[in-house]
Coordinates of C-alpha atoms in Angstrom, one line a residue:
Chain A
M1 CA 101.2 -124.1 -51.8
T2 CA 102.3 -120.7 -53.4
E3 CA 105.8 -119.7 -52.4
S4 CA 105.9 -116.6 -50.2
V5 CA 108.4 -114.0 -51.6
L6 CA 107.9 -111.4 -49.0
E7 CA 106.4 -111.8 -45.5
C8 CA 106.0 -109.5 -42.6
R9 CA 104.6 -110.5 -39.2
D10 CA 103.7 -108.0 -36.5
L11 CA 106.1 -105.4 -37.8
V12 CA 106.4 -102.5 -35.5
K13 CA 108.4 -99.3 -36.0
V14 CA 108.6 -96.6 -33.4
Y15 CA 110.4 -93.4 -34.1
A16 CA 111.7 -91.2 -31.3
V17 CA 111.6 -87.6 -32.3
G18 CA 112.8 -84.4 -30.6
S19 CA 116.3 -84.0 -29.0
I20 CA 115.3 -82.8 -25.5
R21 CA 111.7 -84.0 -25.0
R22 CA 111.7 -87.3 -26.8
R23 CA 108.3 -88.2 -28.3
R24 CA 107.5 -91.7 -29.5
I25 CA 105.7 -92.0 -32.9
E26 CA 104.4 -95.4 -33.8
A27 CA 104.6 -95.5 -37.6
L28 CA 103.9 -99.2 -37.8
R29 CA 101.8 -101.0 -35.2
G30 CA 102.0 -104.6 -36.2
V31 CA 102.0 -104.9 -40.0
T32 CA 101.3 -108.4 -41.2
L33 CA 101.2 -109.2 -44.9
S34 CA 102.5 -111.7 -47.4
V35 CA 103.3 -111.5 -51.1
H36 CA 103.4 -114.7 -53.1
R37 CA 105.5 -115.4 -56.1
G38 CA 103.9 -114.0 -59.2
D39 CA 101.6 -111.6 -57.3
V40 CA 101.2 -108.0 -58.4
Y41 CA 100.5 -106.7 -54.9
G42 CA 99.0 -103.3 -54.4
F43 CA 99.7 -101.6 -51.1
L44 CA 97.1 -99.0 -50.3
G45 CA 96.6 -96.6 -47.5
E46 CA 96.0 -93.0 -46.6
N47 CA 98.9 -90.5 -46.2
G48 CA 100.8 -91.3 -43.0
A49 CA 99.2 -94.8 -42.8
G50 CA 102.7 -96.4 -42.8
K51 CA 103.1 -97.5 -46.5
T52 CA 106.5 -95.9 -47.0
T53 CA 107.8 -97.0 -43.6
T54 CA 106.8 -100.6 -44.4
I55 CA 108.7 -100.3 -47.8
R56 CA 111.7 -98.9 -46.1
C57 CA 111.7 -101.7 -43.5
L58 CA 111.5 -104.2 -46.3
L59 CA 114.4 -102.6 -48.2
G60 CA 116.5 -102.4 -45.0
L61 CA 116.6 -98.6 -45.2
T62 CA 115.1 -98.4 -41.8
H63 CA 115.1 -101.0 -39.0
P64 CA 111.9 -102.3 -37.5
T65 CA 111.6 -101.9 -33.7
S66 CA 110.2 -105.5 -33.5
G67 CA 108.5 -108.1 -35.6
E68 CA 109.5 -110.7 -38.2
M69 CA 110.3 -110.0 -41.8
R70 CA 111.3 -112.6 -44.4
V71 CA 112.2 -112.0 -48.0
F72 CA 112.8 -114.9 -50.3
G73 CA 112.4 -117.2 -47.3
R74 CA 115.4 -115.5 -45.5
D75 CA 115.1 -113.6 -42.3
R76 CA 116.1 -110.0 -43.0
P77 CA 118.7 -110.7 -45.7
G78 CA 121.6 -108.3 -46.2
P79 CA 121.7 -105.9 -49.1
R80 CA 123.9 -108.0 -51.4
E81 CA 121.6 -111.0 -51.0
L82 CA 118.4 -109.1 -51.2
F83 CA 119.1 -106.8 -54.1
S84 CA 120.7 -109.5 -56.3
R85 CA 117.1 -110.7 -56.5
A86 CA 115.0 -107.6 -55.9
A87 CA 114.9 -104.1 -57.2
Y88 CA 113.4 -100.8 -56.0
C89 CA 111.9 -97.9 -57.9
P90 CA 111.7 -94.9 -55.5
E91 CA 108.8 -92.5 -55.3
E92 CA 110.8 -89.4 -56.1
S93 CA 113.3 -90.5 -58.8
N94 CA 116.2 -89.1 -56.9
F95 CA 119.2 -90.1 -59.0
F96 CA 122.5 -88.3 -59.6
T97 CA 121.4 -86.0 -62.3
G98 CA 124.8 -85.0 -63.7
I99 CA 125.0 -88.0 -66.0
T100 CA 122.9 -89.2 -68.9
G101 CA 120.1 -91.8 -68.5
R102 CA 122.2 -94.4 -70.3
E103 CA 125.3 -93.7 -68.1
L104 CA 123.1 -94.1 -65.0
L105 CA 121.7 -97.4 -66.2
R106 CA 125.2 -98.7 -67.1
L107 CA 126.4 -97.7 -63.6
Y108 CA 123.6 -99.4 -61.8
G109 CA 123.9 -102.4 -64.2
R110 CA 127.6 -102.8 -63.2
L111 CA 126.6 -102.7 -59.5
H112 CA 124.4 -105.7 -60.4
G113 CA 127.5 -107.4 -61.8
L114 CA 126.6 -106.9 -65.5
A115 CA 129.3 -106.1 -67.9
G116 CA 130.2 -105.9 -71.6
A117 CA 127.8 -106.8 -74.3
E118 CA 125.2 -108.2 -71.9
L119 CA 125.1 -104.9 -70.0
E120 CA 124.7 -103.0 -73.2
K121 CA 121.9 -105.3 -74.4
R122 CA 120.1 -105.0 -71.1
V123 CA 120.4 -101.2 -71.0
D124 CA 119.0 -100.9 -74.5
R125 CA 116.2 -103.2 -73.7
A126 CA 115.3 -101.3 -70.5
L127 CA 115.4 -98.0 -72.4
D128 CA 113.1 -99.5 -75.1
E129 CA 110.7 -100.8 -72.5
V130 CA 110.2 -97.4 -71.0
D131 CA 110.4 -95.6 -74.3
L132 CA 113.4 -93.6 -73.4
R133 CA 115.9 -94.6 -76.1
K134 CA 115.7 -91.2 -77.9
N135 CA 116.6 -89.3 -74.8
A136 CA 119.0 -91.8 -73.3
D137 CA 122.1 -89.7 -74.1
R138 CA 120.8 -86.5 -72.5
R139 CA 121.7 -85.6 -69.0
I140 CA 119.0 -86.5 -66.4
E141 CA 118.9 -82.9 -65.1
G142 CA 117.2 -81.9 -68.3
Y143 CA 114.6 -84.6 -68.0
S144 CA 110.9 -84.0 -67.2
K145 CA 109.3 -85.6 -64.2
R146 CA 107.8 -88.3 -66.4
M147 CA 111.1 -89.1 -68.0
R148 CA 112.8 -89.3 -64.6
Q149 CA 110.2 -91.7 -63.4
R150 CA 110.7 -93.8 -66.5
V151 CA 114.5 -93.9 -65.8
G152 CA 113.5 -95.1 -62.3
L153 CA 111.5 -97.9 -63.7
A154 CA 114.2 -98.7 -66.2
Q155 CA 116.8 -99.1 -63.5
A156 CA 114.4 -101.4 -61.6
V157 CA 113.7 -103.7 -64.5
L158 CA 117.3 -103.7 -65.8
P159 CA 118.7 -106.6 -63.7
Q160 CA 115.5 -108.6 -64.4
P161 CA 114.9 -109.2 -60.7
E162 CA 112.4 -111.7 -59.2
L163 CA 110.8 -108.9 -57.1
I164 CA 110.3 -105.3 -57.9
I165 CA 109.1 -102.8 -55.2
L166 CA 107.6 -99.7 -56.7
D167 CA 106.8 -96.6 -54.5
E168 CA 104.1 -94.5 -56.0
P169 CA 105.0 -95.3 -59.6
A170 CA 102.0 -93.4 -61.2
R171 CA 102.2 -90.3 -59.1
G172 CA 102.2 -87.1 -61.2
L173 CA 102.1 -89.1 -64.5
D174 CA 99.7 -88.2 -67.3
P175 CA 97.4 -90.9 -68.7
V176 CA 100.0 -91.8 -71.4
G177 CA 102.7 -92.2 -68.8
R178 CA 100.5 -94.3 -66.6
R179 CA 99.6 -96.5 -69.5
R180 CA 103.2 -97.1 -70.3
F181 CA 104.0 -97.9 -66.6
R182 CA 101.1 -100.3 -66.5
D183 CA 102.2 -102.1 -69.7
V184 CA 105.7 -102.6 -68.4
I185 CA 104.4 -103.9 -65.1
L186 CA 101.9 -106.3 -66.7
D187 CA 104.6 -107.5 -69.2
H188 CA 107.0 -108.3 -66.5
A189 CA 104.3 -109.8 -64.3
A190 CA 103.4 -112.1 -67.2
R191 CA 107.0 -113.3 -67.3
G192 CA 106.8 -114.2 -63.6
T193 CA 108.1 -111.1 -61.8
T194 CA 106.5 -110.3 -58.5
F195 CA 105.6 -106.7 -57.8
F196 CA 104.9 -104.8 -54.6
I197 CA 103.3 -101.5 -55.5
N198 CA 102.7 -98.7 -53.1
S199 CA 100.1 -96.5 -54.7
H200 CA 97.5 -93.8 -54.2
T201 CA 96.2 -94.2 -57.8
L202 CA 93.4 -96.7 -57.1
S203 CA 92.2 -97.0 -60.7
E204 CA 95.7 -98.2 -61.7
V205 CA 95.9 -100.6 -58.8
E206 CA 92.5 -102.0 -59.8
R207 CA 93.7 -102.6 -63.3
T208 CA 97.1 -103.9 -62.5
C209 CA 97.1 -105.8 -59.1
T210 CA 96.2 -109.3 -58.5
R211 CA 96.2 -108.8 -54.7
V212 CA 95.7 -105.8 -52.5
G213 CA 96.6 -104.9 -48.9
I214 CA 95.1 -101.9 -47.2
I215 CA 97.0 -100.3 -44.3
K216 CA 95.5 -98.0 -41.8
S217 CA 97.2 -96.4 -38.8
G218 CA 100.2 -98.7 -39.1
R219 CA 98.2 -102.0 -39.4
V220 CA 97.1 -104.0 -42.5
I221 CA 93.3 -104.1 -42.1
R222 CA 92.5 -105.9 -45.3
E223 CA 94.4 -108.3 -47.6
L224 CA 92.5 -109.8 -50.5
A225 CA 92.3 -110.1 -54.3
P226 CA 90.7 -107.1 -56.2
R227 CA 88.3 -109.6 -57.9
D228 CA 86.8 -110.2 -54.4
L229 CA 87.0 -106.6 -53.6
V230 CA 85.0 -105.3 -56.6
E231 CA 82.4 -108.0 -56.8
D232 CA 79.9 -108.4 -54.0
P233 CA 77.7 -111.3 -54.8
E234 CA 74.9 -110.0 -52.6
A235 CA 74.8 -106.5 -54.1
L236 CA 72.6 -106.7 -57.2
E237 CA 71.5 -104.1 -59.7
I238 CA 68.4 -104.0 -62.0
I239 CA 68.1 -101.6 -64.9
Y240 CA 64.5 -101.3 -66.0
E241 CA 62.0 -99.2 -67.9
I242 CA 58.5 -98.5 -66.5
P243 CA 55.6 -96.4 -67.9
G244 CA 54.6 -94.8 -64.6
E245 CA 56.3 -94.0 -61.3
P246 CA 59.6 -95.9 -60.7
L247 CA 60.0 -98.3 -57.7
G248 CA 61.0 -96.7 -54.4
G249 CA 64.8 -96.2 -54.0
S250 CA 65.4 -96.2 -57.8
E251 CA 67.5 -93.6 -59.5
R252 CA 67.7 -92.5 -63.1
A253 CA 70.1 -94.7 -65.2
D254 CA 72.6 -93.1 -67.6
G255 CA 70.5 -94.1 -70.7
Q256 CA 66.8 -94.5 -70.6
G257 CA 65.1 -96.1 -67.6
F258 CA 66.0 -96.5 -64.0
R259 CA 68.5 -98.3 -61.8
L260 CA 67.5 -100.1 -58.6
R261 CA 70.1 -101.6 -56.2
V262 CA 68.9 -104.6 -54.0
Q263 CA 70.5 -107.0 -51.6
G264 CA 70.2 -110.7 -52.5
T265 CA 68.4 -112.7 -55.2
A266 CA 65.1 -112.9 -53.3
A267 CA 64.8 -109.1 -53.3
M268 CA 65.8 -109.0 -56.9
A269 CA 63.0 -111.5 -57.9
E270 CA 60.5 -109.4 -55.9
A271 CA 61.5 -106.2 -57.6
A272 CA 61.4 -107.8 -61.1
A273 CA 57.9 -109.1 -60.3
E274 CA 56.8 -105.7 -59.2
I275 CA 58.2 -104.1 -62.4
A276 CA 56.3 -106.6 -64.5
R277 CA 53.1 -106.1 -62.6
R278 CA 53.3 -102.3 -63.3
G279 CA 53.8 -103.0 -67.0
G280 CA 57.6 -102.3 -67.0
R281 CA 60.5 -104.2 -68.5
V282 CA 63.8 -105.3 -67.0
E283 CA 66.6 -104.3 -69.3
S284 CA 69.5 -106.0 -67.4
A285 CA 70.2 -107.4 -64.0
G286 CA 73.4 -108.5 -62.4
T287 CA 76.1 -108.2 -59.8
L288 CA 76.7 -104.7 -58.7
R289 CA 80.3 -103.8 -59.4
K290 CA 81.8 -101.7 -56.7
S291 CA 84.9 -99.6 -57.5
L292 CA 88.1 -100.1 -55.5
E293 CA 87.9 -96.5 -54.6
D294 CA 84.4 -97.0 -53.0
Y295 CA 85.6 -100.1 -51.2
F296 CA 88.8 -98.3 -50.0
I297 CA 86.9 -95.3 -48.7
Q298 CA 84.4 -97.7 -47.0
V299 CA 87.1 -99.8 -45.3
V300 CA 89.4 -96.9 -44.3
G301 CA 86.5 -94.9 -43.0
D302 CA 85.3 -97.7 -40.8
E303 CA 87.2 -97.2 -37.5
D304 CA 86.3 -100.6 -36.1
V305 CA 87.7 -102.7 -38.9
V306 CA 90.9 -104.2 -37.7
S307 CA 92.1 -107.7 -38.7
Chain C
M1 CA 134.6 -105.2 -58.4
R2 CA 131.5 -103.2 -57.3
V3 CA 133.6 -100.9 -55.2
F4 CA 135.4 -99.5 -58.3
V5 CA 132.0 -98.8 -59.8
L6 CA 131.2 -96.8 -56.6
W7 CA 134.5 -95.0 -56.9
R8 CA 133.5 -94.0 -60.4
Y9 CA 130.1 -92.9 -59.2
A10 CA 131.7 -90.8 -56.4
W11 CA 134.2 -89.4 -58.8
L12 CA 131.5 -88.3 -61.3
R13 CA 129.6 -86.6 -58.5
L14 CA 132.6 -84.7 -57.3
A15 CA 133.8 -83.8 -60.8
R16 CA 130.4 -82.2 -61.6
A17 CA 130.0 -80.4 -58.3
H18 CA 130.4 -76.7 -59.0
Y19 CA 131.5 -75.7 -55.5
L20 CA 134.4 -78.1 -55.7
K21 CA 135.5 -76.6 -59.0
A22 CA 135.4 -73.2 -57.4
L23 CA 137.5 -74.5 -54.4
F24 CA 139.9 -76.1 -56.8
G25 CA 140.3 -73.0 -58.9
M26 CA 140.9 -70.9 -55.7
A27 CA 143.5 -73.3 -54.4
F28 CA 145.3 -73.3 -57.8
F29 CA 145.4 -69.6 -57.9
V30 CA 146.5 -69.0 -54.3
G31 CA 149.1 -71.8 -54.3
G32 CA 150.6 -70.6 -57.5
A33 CA 150.6 -66.9 -56.5
V34 CA 152.6 -67.6 -53.3
A35 CA 155.0 -69.9 -55.1
W36 CA 155.6 -67.2 -57.7
T37 CA 157.2 -64.8 -55.3
N38 CA 161.0 -64.8 -54.6
T39 CA 162.1 -68.3 -53.4
E40 CA 164.7 -67.0 -51.0
A41 CA 162.6 -64.1 -49.6
I42 CA 161.5 -64.3 -46.0
T43 CA 157.8 -64.4 -46.0
P44 CA 155.5 -62.7 -43.5
L45 CA 154.9 -66.1 -41.9
G46 CA 158.6 -66.3 -40.7
Q47 CA 161.7 -68.0 -41.9
M48 CA 160.0 -69.8 -44.7
S49 CA 160.8 -69.7 -48.4
S50 CA 157.9 -68.6 -50.6
L51 CA 158.0 -72.0 -52.3
E52 CA 157.5 -73.8 -49.0
L53 CA 154.8 -71.3 -48.1
G54 CA 153.1 -72.1 -51.5
M55 CA 153.3 -75.8 -50.5
K56 CA 151.8 -75.1 -47.1
V57 CA 148.9 -73.2 -48.8
A58 CA 148.4 -76.0 -51.2
R59 CA 148.4 -78.5 -48.3
T60 CA 145.9 -76.5 -46.3
F61 CA 143.6 -76.3 -49.3
L62 CA 143.9 -80.0 -49.9
W63 CA 143.2 -80.7 -46.2
L64 CA 140.1 -78.5 -46.2
A65 CA 139.0 -80.1 -49.5
A66 CA 139.4 -83.5 -47.9
V67 CA 137.3 -82.5 -44.9
W68 CA 134.7 -80.9 -47.1
I69 CA 134.5 -83.9 -49.5
G70 CA 134.4 -86.4 -46.7
A71 CA 131.7 -84.6 -44.8
G72 CA 129.6 -84.3 -48.0
A73 CA 130.1 -87.7 -49.5
L74 CA 127.6 -90.0 -47.7
A75 CA 125.7 -87.3 -45.8
G76 CA 125.1 -85.5 -49.2
E77 CA 123.8 -88.7 -50.7
I78 CA 121.4 -89.2 -47.8
S79 CA 120.1 -85.6 -47.8
A80 CA 119.6 -85.7 -51.5
Q81 CA 117.9 -89.0 -51.1
T82 CA 120.1 -90.5 -53.8
A83 CA 121.4 -92.9 -51.1
R84 CA 118.1 -94.8 -51.2
T85 CA 118.7 -95.8 -54.8
L86 CA 122.3 -96.6 -54.2
M87 CA 121.6 -98.6 -51.0
T88 CA 119.1 -100.7 -52.8
K89 CA 121.7 -102.2 -55.1
P90 CA 123.6 -105.4 -54.3
V91 CA 126.5 -103.6 -52.5
S92 CA 127.4 -103.7 -48.9
R93 CA 127.5 -100.6 -46.8
F94 CA 131.3 -101.0 -46.4
E95 CA 131.7 -101.0 -50.2
I96 CA 129.6 -97.8 -50.3
A97 CA 131.7 -96.1 -47.6
V98 CA 135.0 -97.2 -49.3
G99 CA 133.7 -96.3 -52.7
M100 CA 132.9 -92.8 -51.6
L101 CA 136.4 -92.4 -50.2
G102 CA 137.8 -93.7 -53.4
G103 CA 136.1 -91.1 -55.4
G104 CA 137.4 -88.4 -53.1
F105 CA 140.9 -90.0 -53.3
A106 CA 140.8 -89.7 -57.1
Y107 CA 139.7 -86.1 -56.9
L108 CA 142.4 -85.2 -54.5
A109 CA 144.9 -87.0 -56.6
L110 CA 144.0 -85.0 -59.6
M111 CA 144.3 -81.8 -57.5
I112 CA 147.8 -82.8 -56.4
V113 CA 148.9 -83.7 -59.9
I114 CA 147.8 -80.3 -61.1
F115 CA 149.4 -78.5 -58.1
A116 CA 152.7 -80.3 -58.8
A117 CA 152.5 -79.4 -62.5
E118 CA 151.8 -75.8 -61.5
I119 CA 154.7 -75.5 -59.1
H120 CA 157.0 -77.2 -61.7
L121 CA 155.9 -74.8 -64.4
I122 CA 156.7 -71.9 -62.1
C123 CA 160.1 -73.3 -61.2
W124 CA 160.9 -73.9 -64.8
W125 CA 159.8 -70.4 -65.8
R126 CA 161.9 -68.8 -63.0
G127 CA 164.9 -70.9 -63.7
I128 CA 164.8 -72.7 -60.4
P129 CA 166.2 -76.3 -60.5
V130 CA 163.4 -78.7 -60.5
D131 CA 163.2 -80.6 -57.2
W132 CA 161.4 -83.9 -57.8
R133 CA 161.0 -84.4 -54.0
L134 CA 158.3 -81.8 -54.2
E135 CA 156.0 -84.0 -56.1
Y136 CA 157.0 -87.0 -54.0
L137 CA 156.0 -85.0 -50.9
L138 CA 152.8 -83.9 -52.5
L139 CA 151.9 -87.4 -53.5
T140 CA 152.6 -88.7 -50.0
L141 CA 150.0 -86.2 -48.8
L142 CA 147.3 -88.3 -50.4
V143 CA 147.3 -91.0 -47.8
P144 CA 146.8 -88.9 -44.7
L145 CA 144.2 -86.9 -46.7
V146 CA 142.2 -90.1 -47.1
A147 CA 142.4 -90.7 -43.4
V148 CA 141.0 -87.1 -42.8
M149 CA 138.3 -87.7 -45.4
A150 CA 137.3 -90.9 -43.7
M151 CA 137.1 -89.2 -40.4
A152 CA 134.9 -86.4 -41.8
Q153 CA 132.7 -89.0 -43.5
L154 CA 132.2 -90.7 -40.2
F155 CA 131.3 -87.5 -38.3
S156 CA 128.9 -86.5 -41.1
L157 CA 126.9 -89.7 -40.4
L158 CA 126.8 -88.9 -36.7
A159 CA 126.0 -85.2 -36.8
A160 CA 124.9 -82.4 -39.1
R161 CA 127.3 -81.3 -41.7
P162 CA 128.6 -78.0 -40.1
V163 CA 129.1 -79.9 -36.8
A164 CA 130.9 -82.7 -38.6
I165 CA 133.2 -80.3 -40.4
F166 CA 133.9 -78.5 -37.1
F167 CA 134.9 -81.7 -35.4
A168 CA 136.9 -83.0 -38.3
V169 CA 138.9 -79.7 -38.5
L170 CA 139.4 -79.7 -34.7
L171 CA 140.6 -83.3 -34.6
S172 CA 142.8 -82.8 -37.5
F173 CA 145.1 -80.6 -35.4
E174 CA 147.9 -82.7 -34.1
S175 CA 148.7 -80.4 -31.2
L176 CA 145.2 -80.0 -29.9
G177 CA 144.6 -83.5 -28.6
R178 CA 148.1 -83.9 -27.4
S179 CA 148.2 -80.6 -25.4
L180 CA 144.8 -81.4 -23.9
A181 CA 146.1 -84.8 -22.7
E182 CA 149.3 -83.3 -21.4
R183 CA 147.4 -80.6 -19.5
L184 CA 145.1 -83.1 -18.0
E185 CA 148.1 -85.2 -16.9
A186 CA 149.9 -82.2 -15.4
G187 CA 147.0 -80.4 -13.7
D188 CA 144.8 -81.4 -10.7
V189 CA 141.4 -79.9 -11.4
L190 CA 139.3 -83.0 -11.5
G191 CA 140.5 -84.6 -8.4
A192 CA 140.0 -88.4 -8.5
F193 CA 138.9 -88.2 -12.1
Q194 CA 142.1 -86.5 -13.2
Q195 CA 144.1 -89.6 -14.1
P196 CA 141.2 -91.4 -15.8
A197 CA 140.4 -88.2 -17.7
A198 CA 144.0 -87.9 -18.8
A199 CA 144.2 -91.5 -19.8
A200 CA 140.9 -91.1 -21.8
A201 CA 142.3 -87.9 -23.5
H202 CA 145.5 -89.8 -24.4
A203 CA 143.4 -92.7 -25.8
V204 CA 141.3 -90.4 -27.9
Y205 CA 144.4 -88.6 -29.1
L206 CA 146.0 -91.8 -30.1
A207 CA 142.9 -93.2 -31.7
M208 CA 142.3 -90.1 -33.8
P209 CA 144.0 -90.1 -37.2
T210 CA 145.2 -86.5 -36.8
Y211 CA 146.4 -85.0 -40.0
G212 CA 149.8 -84.1 -38.6
R213 CA 150.6 -87.6 -37.5
F214 CA 150.7 -88.9 -41.0
V215 CA 152.1 -85.9 -42.9
M216 CA 155.7 -84.7 -43.0
S217 CA 156.7 -81.1 -43.3
Y218 CA 158.7 -79.9 -46.2
T219 CA 161.7 -79.2 -44.0
E220 CA 161.5 -82.7 -42.4
F221 CA 161.1 -84.3 -45.8
S222 CA 164.0 -82.3 -47.2
R223 CA 166.1 -83.5 -44.3
I224 CA 165.4 -87.2 -44.6
G225 CA 164.6 -87.2 -48.4
P226 CA 162.3 -89.7 -50.1
A227 CA 163.1 -92.6 -47.6
V228 CA 160.9 -95.4 -48.7
G229 CA 160.7 -97.2 -45.4
P230 CA 159.2 -94.4 -43.2
L231 CA 156.9 -93.3 -46.0
L232 CA 155.5 -96.8 -46.5
F233 CA 155.0 -97.2 -42.8
H234 CA 153.1 -93.8 -42.7
S235 CA 151.0 -94.7 -45.7
A236 CA 150.1 -98.2 -44.5
A237 CA 149.2 -96.8 -41.0
A238 CA 147.0 -94.1 -42.6
L239 CA 145.3 -96.5 -45.0
L240 CA 144.6 -98.9 -42.2
Y241 CA 143.1 -96.0 -40.2
A242 CA 141.0 -94.9 -43.2
L243 CA 139.7 -98.5 -43.7
G244 CA 139.0 -98.9 -40.0
I245 CA 137.0 -95.7 -39.9
A246 CA 135.2 -96.7 -43.2
A247 CA 134.2 -99.9 -41.5
F248 CA 132.9 -98.0 -38.5
S249 CA 131.1 -95.6 -40.9
S250 CA 129.5 -98.6 -42.7
F251 CA 128.3 -99.9 -39.3
V252 CA 126.7 -96.5 -38.5
L253 CA 125.2 -96.3 -42.0
S254 CA 123.7 -99.8 -41.6
R255 CA 122.0 -98.6 -38.4
K256 CA 120.8 -95.3 -39.8
D257 CA 117.4 -94.6 -41.1
V258 CA 117.9 -93.5 -44.7

C-alpha cells in the first residue's frame, strides 16, 4: 500500500468575522483528501472554494475548527517536525526584499540547519535550478515578479524536502517561466519528492500532476488521476470524409472532413457502417480526449456532485 | 542555533528600514544638542544639568524606539505576509519571538554605543572629565528596553499597531499603574468590588514590566555607582520578564491565523 504523506479527514474551518455582529463564515466544510508519497497532487477549485485555507491549515498557519489532519503519519506535527521534511512556496513571493536572492537562500538554509560548504553547494544548486545564478547577488526589491517567484521556488527546493507545497506557482508567469517551473517540479518529482500544488492554471496541472483533487464550496468533490479525468472510454470520436451530406450531429474537422462524437462502441460501429454505405471513408476513430478544463467546468458547474 | 539566524534576520530588517534610520538620526541630533549646552546650567526642566538632560532625551528616544520596534517586529512580518515564509521553516514560534527581540536588542545596542560615543566626544571637546559611568548607565538601559520591546511585541499580536503602541507606552509609565492601584485602595467608589479591584490593579501593576522598574536614574546611579549586585539583579529580572513575555507572545502567535 502507498504511504500517505498528507491526509485530511472532515477538515472544517469556520471564521468568525465582525467585531460587534459576529458572522460565521464556513471556509472549509469537511475537506477529505490524501496525498501519497511520490504524488504530484493538483488541488483545483474556484476562487473562494477553500484551497488557500486548506493549505494554511496543512501548514499550521491557521487552525482548523474540527477534523483530522495527518502529515507524515503524525497528527498535526509542530513546525520544527513538519518543516524539517516539508517546504512551502507561497502564492505571493513575500520575502524580505532588502537583501539579495543569495543572502535570502543562505538565511533560509541556515534555518534548515545547513551550514558551510554544504549550504553554499545547495544555494548554488537551487539558484541553477531556477536559472537565477546571474541575478543572485542583486537585491530582491529589484527583481521582476517572475524572478521573485523563482526565488520562492528556490527556497522551497533548497533543503531537498520530502514534500513541497506550492501555492499558485504559475500565476502571472509567461510561458517560459511556466516551462521552467514545470521542469523543476518534474525533475524533483522524478527523484521522489511529493508535491501538493494549488493552481488555477489547468493546462499546467494537466501536464504536471499525477493526481488531482477538486474542491468546491469547502468540500473536495472529486479526487482522481488526470489520466482517468481526460480519457472517457465511452466517449468516442470519428473523423471521416464523405461525398454528400455529413451524418447528423457532425461538425467540420480542423483539416478536411467531419468529426462525429458518439457514445459507446456500438454507436461507433453503426456510424462507420452508415459512412461506408454513403460512400464515405473513416479517417480515424478513437477515444475522445476531454481537456481537464472541460472536466473541471463540468464538475464544478454541477451543483449536485458531492462526494 | 536557529535563534541567532532569526536575530540576524530581524537585525537586517531593522537596519534597512528607513523610518528607523530617520528616528535614529533625530535621536542622535537631539541628544547631542542638549548635551552640548553648559553642563552646570540649570535647564528649563528644573535642577538638572544639561548632560543629564541629554541623557534623559537619549533614554526617552531609546524607549520610544524600543516600543516602536517591538510593536512592528512580528506584527510587521504578519501584515507584510513575510511571516508565512518564516513560519514555514523548522523553527518554533518561541524562537521567532525571541529572534525578533534579539534583532531589536542588537539595533538598540548599536544606538546606545553611538550615543555613548557622541556624549564622550562632546565631553572631550569641551574639556569635561570623561565619566565612564555614563556608558555603564547607558548599557544597563538595554535590558529594560528589551522588556519594553517584548511587551510592545505581545500587544501588537493582540491589537492593531497604534493600539499596541498606546498601551505599551501607557504601561511603560511606572507611576501610572502604581497610582491607580493606590487610588483604588484608598477610595470607596466601587463598594464591595473596591478591594478586589485594588488587588487586581496591584497584580497588574506588579505583573507589568514597567520601564521605570528596571531602570535607574542618572542621579540614583551616580549615588550608588556601578554596583554590580543590584545591576545584575535588575538585568536578570528584566531578562526573565522579556523571556516570559516572549513565551506568551509565541503562544499567541501559535493560535493566530497568519
